[in-house]
Amino acid sequence: MEEKEKSSQEIGEILKIRRDKLKALQEEGKNPFEISKFEKQHSAKDIIDNYEQHEDKEVVIAGRLMAKRVMGKASFAHIADESAKIQMYVQRDVLGEDEYKGFKTLDIGDIIGVKGVVFKTKTDEISIKAHEIILLSKSLQPLPEKFHGLKDPDLRYRMRYVDLIVNSGVKDTFIKRTKILKSVRETLDNEGFLEVETPVLNTIPGGAAARPFVTHHNALDIDMYMRIAPELYLKRLIVGGFEKVYEMGRLFRNEGMDIKHNPEFTTIELYEAYSDYVRMMELCEKIFVNACKAVCGSTKITYQGKEVDLTPPFRRITMNDAVKEIKGVDFCACADDEEARALAKSIGLEVKENDTRGKLLSNAFEEFVEETLIEPTFILDYPVEISPLAKRNKNHEGFTDRFEMFILGREMANAFSELNDPIDQRQRFEAQVKEREAGDDEAHMMDEDFVLALEYGMPPTGGMGIGIDRMVMLLTDSYSIRDVILFPTMKLKHE
């Protein structure tokens, strides 16, 4: 019999045994699934961390049975709750003969409630001497350690509930994620920002260059789009008189999946009236530093073996200077688009007939520079062609007051001095519409209502978006975005 078939047969036998145990309990009137409540009074971590307070005192805990070693009249076991794992010492003479017999039939993975007295064993391990054990839920599936563990990433993401049980550190990542989100909110709240909520279902997908998910509203009989960004709604609030707003939530983009991209992901966008992109740089530094300190204890981290220091100020360099630094070419020195196309070809870029100087500069940056930006770096002054919502730079024609912040070759934040000229905004939307008609399905659509809002007047405004998932990846040393999303999008599994 092949190993795989043998394992399947063994698992089948285990499943039958566990169900037979449940059936026997039910026939005895001890159905664990009929128990609706258990008064848990302590946590494993609290008992371990504050042993002196709990020594020789009764505690009541609940959790999952993770290990069991039966030795005749006495046994050891480990129970894990949300906080930690702790040892139990179980004696037949203390528990009672029938109850001890019941304990021996428990399976790894069962959920139990335990009452007992805290003590230390001869090896100084903090333990609970159990005098009552209650089966609260029967585990009908064996935990995967018995069959080579849960190591396959695909299975880990599909069965996150099991991943959390058996792989140490996974739960810690998501606890840190929550702390990061809390830190970001605290930083902005302390700066006087107001958290708001804007529509997830949009009639026009705006605020970013991305392919949206399309759905249909039956009552209105119209197609709608899952939002790709909250930007245009948040700016409407600035028009309406709010001066500092932010929204943290899910965005949806119907694009590819890899270690940095999931179709639904979490971002934060914030807007501050009477501000600009320089102020956004200062705020970006503060957000990252505070979050880093909250989960790492300092501004120095190690990500996948590389050390990074988040101590501000972060480096600042224009996109053109960054390309010049790496490739030795100056796109700003090109007299026209044709000269820029020739320059791009000379450094090995693929060039299309209608590519502009700004588009080619951006392509050169993405191809040759991004991956070299290890330490926190603000890349400034993006071309107008790829920044349809950013204010033009007064000193550099064809460029905008925009930055993106990179760490370890990954974009972490994107910010503008926001475009508030409705005439310029309309012209840029119209240029985007032409690109869309030419086949670019990620180009912006025309949003007449947003242009109308700008015509009522929007003050000078600074705005920024931060990818929360990438920030969590960075601060938890997680290789893939799927490692920091509890239930990432997965391809359907066909049996």
PDB file of N, CA and C in Angstrom, residues 19-57:
ATOM      1  N   ARG A  19     -15.919   9.914  15.879  1.00  0.00           N
ATOM      2  CA  ARG A  19     -17.378   9.968  15.794  1.00  0.00           C
ATOM      3  C   ARG A  19     -18.032   8.917  16.683  1.00  0.00           C
ATOM      4  N   ASP A  20     -17.404   7.780  16.801  1.00  0.00           N
ATOM      5  CA  ASP A  20     -17.920   6.746  17.704  1.00  0.00           C
ATOM      6  C   ASP A  20     -17.866   7.228  19.153  1.00  0.00           C
ATOM      7  N   LYS A  21     -16.800   7.937  19.506  1.00  0.00           N
ATOM      8  CA  LYS A  21     -16.695   8.487  20.866  1.00  0.00           C
ATOM      9  C   LYS A  21     -17.812   9.494  21.122  1.00  0.00           C
ATOM     10  N   LEU A  22     -18.078  10.346  20.131  1.00  0.00           N
ATOM     11  CA  LEU A  22     -19.145  11.325  20.285  1.00  0.00           C
ATOM     12  C   LEU A  22     -20.494  10.626  20.451  1.00  0.00           C
ATOM     13  N   LYS A  23     -20.719   9.614  19.632  1.00  0.00           N
ATOM     14  CA  LYS A  23     -21.988   8.887  19.710  1.00  0.00           C
ATOM     15  C   LYS A  23     -22.164   8.255  21.086  1.00  0.00           C
ATOM     16  N   ALA A  24     -21.073   7.690  21.634  1.00  0.00           N
ATOM     17  CA  ALA A  24     -21.145   7.073  22.965  1.00  0.00           C
ATOM     18  C   ALA A  24     -21.471   8.118  24.031  1.00  0.00           C
ATOM     19  N   LEU A  25     -20.860   9.262  23.943  1.00  0.00           N
ATOM     20  CA  LEU A  25     -21.144  10.345  24.901  1.00  0.00           C
ATOM     21  C   LEU A  25     -22.605  10.767  24.805  1.00  0.00           C
ATOM     22  N   GLN A  26     -23.110  10.880  23.605  1.00  0.00           N
ATOM     23  CA  GLN A  26     -24.504  11.286  23.411  1.00  0.00           C
ATOM     24  C   GLN A  26     -25.458  10.249  23.981  1.00  0.00           C
ATOM     25  N   GLU A  27     -25.118   8.981  23.811  1.00  0.00           N
ATOM     26  CA  GLU A  27     -25.966   7.917  24.352  1.00  0.00           C
ATOM     27  C   GLU A  27     -25.948   7.907  25.872  1.00  0.00           C
ATOM     28  N   GLU A  28     -24.844   8.409  26.456  1.00  0.00           N
ATOM     29  CA  GLU A  28     -24.740   8.489  27.916  1.00  0.00           C
ATOM     30  C   GLU A  28     -25.352   9.777  28.467  1.00  0.00           C
ATOM     31  N   GLY A  29     -25.907  10.598  27.569  1.00  0.00           N
ATOM     32  CA  GLY A  29     -26.467  11.864  28.007  1.00  0.00           C
ATOM     33  C   GLY A  29     -25.419  12.921  28.284  1.00  0.00           C
ATOM     34  N   LYS A  30     -24.232  12.781  27.669  1.00  0.00           N
ATOM     35  CA  LYS A  30     -23.129  13.725  27.896  1.00  0.00           C
ATOM     36  C   LYS A  30     -22.720  14.424  26.590  1.00  0.00           C
ATOM     37  N   ASN A  31     -23.693  14.783  25.804  1.00  0.00           N
ATOM     38  CA  ASN A  31     -23.407  15.429  24.512  1.00  0.00           C
ATOM     39  C   ASN A  31     -22.739  16.787  24.744  1.00  0.00           C
ATOM     40  N   PRO A  32     -21.457  16.932  24.362  1.00  0.00           N
ATOM     41  CA  PRO A  32     -20.759  18.201  24.624  1.00  0.00           C
ATOM     42  C   PRO A  32     -21.365  19.378  23.872  1.00  0.00           C
ATOM     43  N   PHE A  33     -22.012  19.113  22.739  1.00  0.00           N
ATOM     44  CA  PHE A  33     -22.561  20.190  21.929  1.00  0.00           C
ATOM     45  C   PHE A  33     -23.838  20.781  22.523  1.00  0.00           C
ATOM     46  N   GLU A  34     -24.330  20.180  23.606  1.00  0.00           N
ATOM     47  CA  GLU A  34     -25.487  20.741  24.297  1.00  0.00           C
ATOM     48  C   GLU A  34     -25.074  21.774  25.344  1.00  0.00           C
ATOM     49  N   ILE A  35     -23.774  21.852  25.641  1.00  0.00           N
ATOM     50  CA  ILE A  35     -23.284  22.841  26.606  1.00  0.00           C
ATOM     51  C   ILE A  35     -23.225  24.199  25.918  1.00  0.00           C
ATOM     52  N   SER A  36     -23.889  25.190  26.486  1.00  0.00           N
ATOM     53  CA  SER A  36     -23.964  26.495  25.831  1.00  0.00           C
ATOM     54  C   SER A  36     -23.064  27.540  26.470  1.00  0.00           C
ATOM     55  N   LYS A  37     -22.529  27.280  27.652  1.00  0.00           N
ATOM     56  CA  LYS A  37     -21.724  28.308  28.310  1.00  0.00           C
ATOM     57  C   LYS A  37     -20.763  27.660  29.305  1.00  0.00           C
ATOM     58  N   PHE A  38     -19.606  28.292  29.459  1.00  0.00           N
ATOM     59  CA  PHE A  38     -18.643  27.858  30.479  1.00  0.00           C
ATOM     60  C   PHE A  38     -18.020  29.114  31.085  1.00  0.00           C
ATOM     61  N   GLU A  39     -18.029  29.230  32.372  1.00  0.00           N
ATOM     62  CA  GLU A  39     -17.533  30.428  33.056  1.00  0.00           C
ATOM     63  C   GLU A  39     -16.003  30.392  33.170  1.00  0.00           C
ATOM     64  N   LYS A  40     -15.345  30.749  32.090  1.00  0.00           N
ATOM     65  CA  LYS A  40     -13.883  30.854  32.102  1.00  0.00           C
ATOM     66  C   LYS A  40     -13.478  32.082  32.900  1.00  0.00           C
ATOM     67  N   GLN A  41     -12.548  31.906  33.852  1.00  0.00           N
ATOM     68  CA  GLN A  41     -12.198  32.999  34.756  1.00  0.00           C
ATOM     69  C   GLN A  41     -10.744  33.446  34.640  1.00  0.00           C
ATOM     70  N   HIS A  42      -9.912  32.646  34.011  1.00  0.00           N
ATOM     71  CA  HIS A  42      -8.492  32.971  33.937  1.00  0.00           C
ATOM     72  C   HIS A  42      -7.956  32.654  32.549  1.00  0.00           C
ATOM     73  N   SER A  43      -6.790  33.196  32.238  1.00  0.00           N
ATOM     74  CA  SER A  43      -6.097  32.873  30.987  1.00  0.00           C
ATOM     75  C   SER A  43      -4.775  32.199  31.320  1.00  0.00           C
ATOM     76  N   ALA A  44      -4.291  31.394  30.398  1.00  0.00           N
ATOM     77  CA  ALA A  44      -3.032  30.684  30.620  1.00  0.00           C
ATOM     78  C   ALA A  44      -1.878  31.663  30.813  1.00  0.00           C
ATOM     79  N   LYS A  45      -1.848  32.706  30.025  1.00  0.00           N
ATOM     80  CA  LYS A  45      -0.755  33.679  30.112  1.00  0.00           C
ATOM     81  C   LYS A  45      -0.757  34.403  31.457  1.00  0.00           C
ATOM     82  N   ASP A  46      -1.937  34.764  31.917  1.00  0.00           N
ATOM     83  CA  ASP A  46      -2.028  35.448  33.213  1.00  0.00           C
ATOM     84  C   ASP A  46      -1.520  34.541  34.335  1.00  0.00           C
ATOM     85  N   ILE A  47      -1.871  33.277  34.285  1.00  0.00           N
ATOM     86  CA  ILE A  47      -1.414  32.333  35.315  1.00  0.00           C
ATOM     87  C   ILE A  47       0.104  32.200  35.285  1.00  0.00           C
ATOM     88  N   ILE A  48       0.664  32.116  34.078  1.00  0.00           N
ATOM     89  CA  ILE A  48       2.116  31.954  33.949  1.00  0.00           C
ATOM     90  C   ILE A  48       2.852  33.230  34.338  1.00  0.00           C
ATOM     91  N   ASP A  49       2.344  34.366  33.871  1.00  0.00           N
ATOM     92  CA  ASP A  49       3.028  35.644  34.136  1.00  0.00           C
ATOM     93  C   ASP A  49       2.896  36.092  35.586  1.00  0.00           C
ATOM     94  N   ASN A  50       1.830  35.667  36.241  1.00  0.00           N
ATOM     95  CA  ASN A  50       1.578  36.110  37.624  1.00  0.00           C
ATOM     96  C   ASN A  50       1.439  34.909  38.550  1.00  0.00           C
ATOM     97  N   TYR A  51       2.420  34.017  38.447  1.00  0.00           N
ATOM     98  CA  TYR A  51       2.363  32.766  39.212  1.00  0.00           C
ATOM     99  C   TYR A  51       2.214  33.005  40.708  1.00  0.00           C
ATOM    100  N   GLU A  52       2.940  33.977  41.240  1.00  0.00           N
ATOM    101  CA  GLU A  52       2.909  34.221  42.685  1.00  0.00           C
ATOM    102  C   GLU A  52       1.491  34.528  43.167  1.00  0.00           C
ATOM    103  N   GLN A  53       0.713  35.203  42.329  1.00  0.00           N
ATOM    104  CA  GLN A  53      -0.658  35.543  42.714  1.00  0.00           C
ATOM    105  C   GLN A  53      -1.590  34.334  42.665  1.00  0.00           C
ATOM    106  N   HIS A  54      -1.250  33.356  41.818  1.00  0.00           N
ATOM    107  CA  HIS A  54      -2.145  32.220  41.608  1.00  0.00           C
ATOM    108  C   HIS A  54      -1.681  30.951  42.324  1.00  0.00           C
ATOM    109  N   GLU A  55      -0.475  30.921  42.859  1.00  0.00           N
ATOM    110  CA  GLU A  55       0.065  29.713  43.484  1.00  0.00           C
ATOM    111  C   GLU A  55      -0.869  29.193  44.572  1.00  0.00           C
ATOM    112  N   ASP A  56      -1.164  27.906  44.489  1.00  0.00           N
ATOM    113  CA  ASP A  56      -2.010  27.195  45.459  1.00  0.00           C
ATOM    114  C   ASP A  56      -3.450  27.686  45.469  1.00  0.00           C
ATOM    115  N   LYS A  57      -3.850  28.420  44.426  1.00  0.00           N
ATOM    116  CA  LYS A  57      -5.231  28.902  44.343  1.00  0.00           C
ATOM    117  C   LYS A  57      -5.942  28.250  43.160  1.00  0.00           C
TER     118      LYS A  57
END
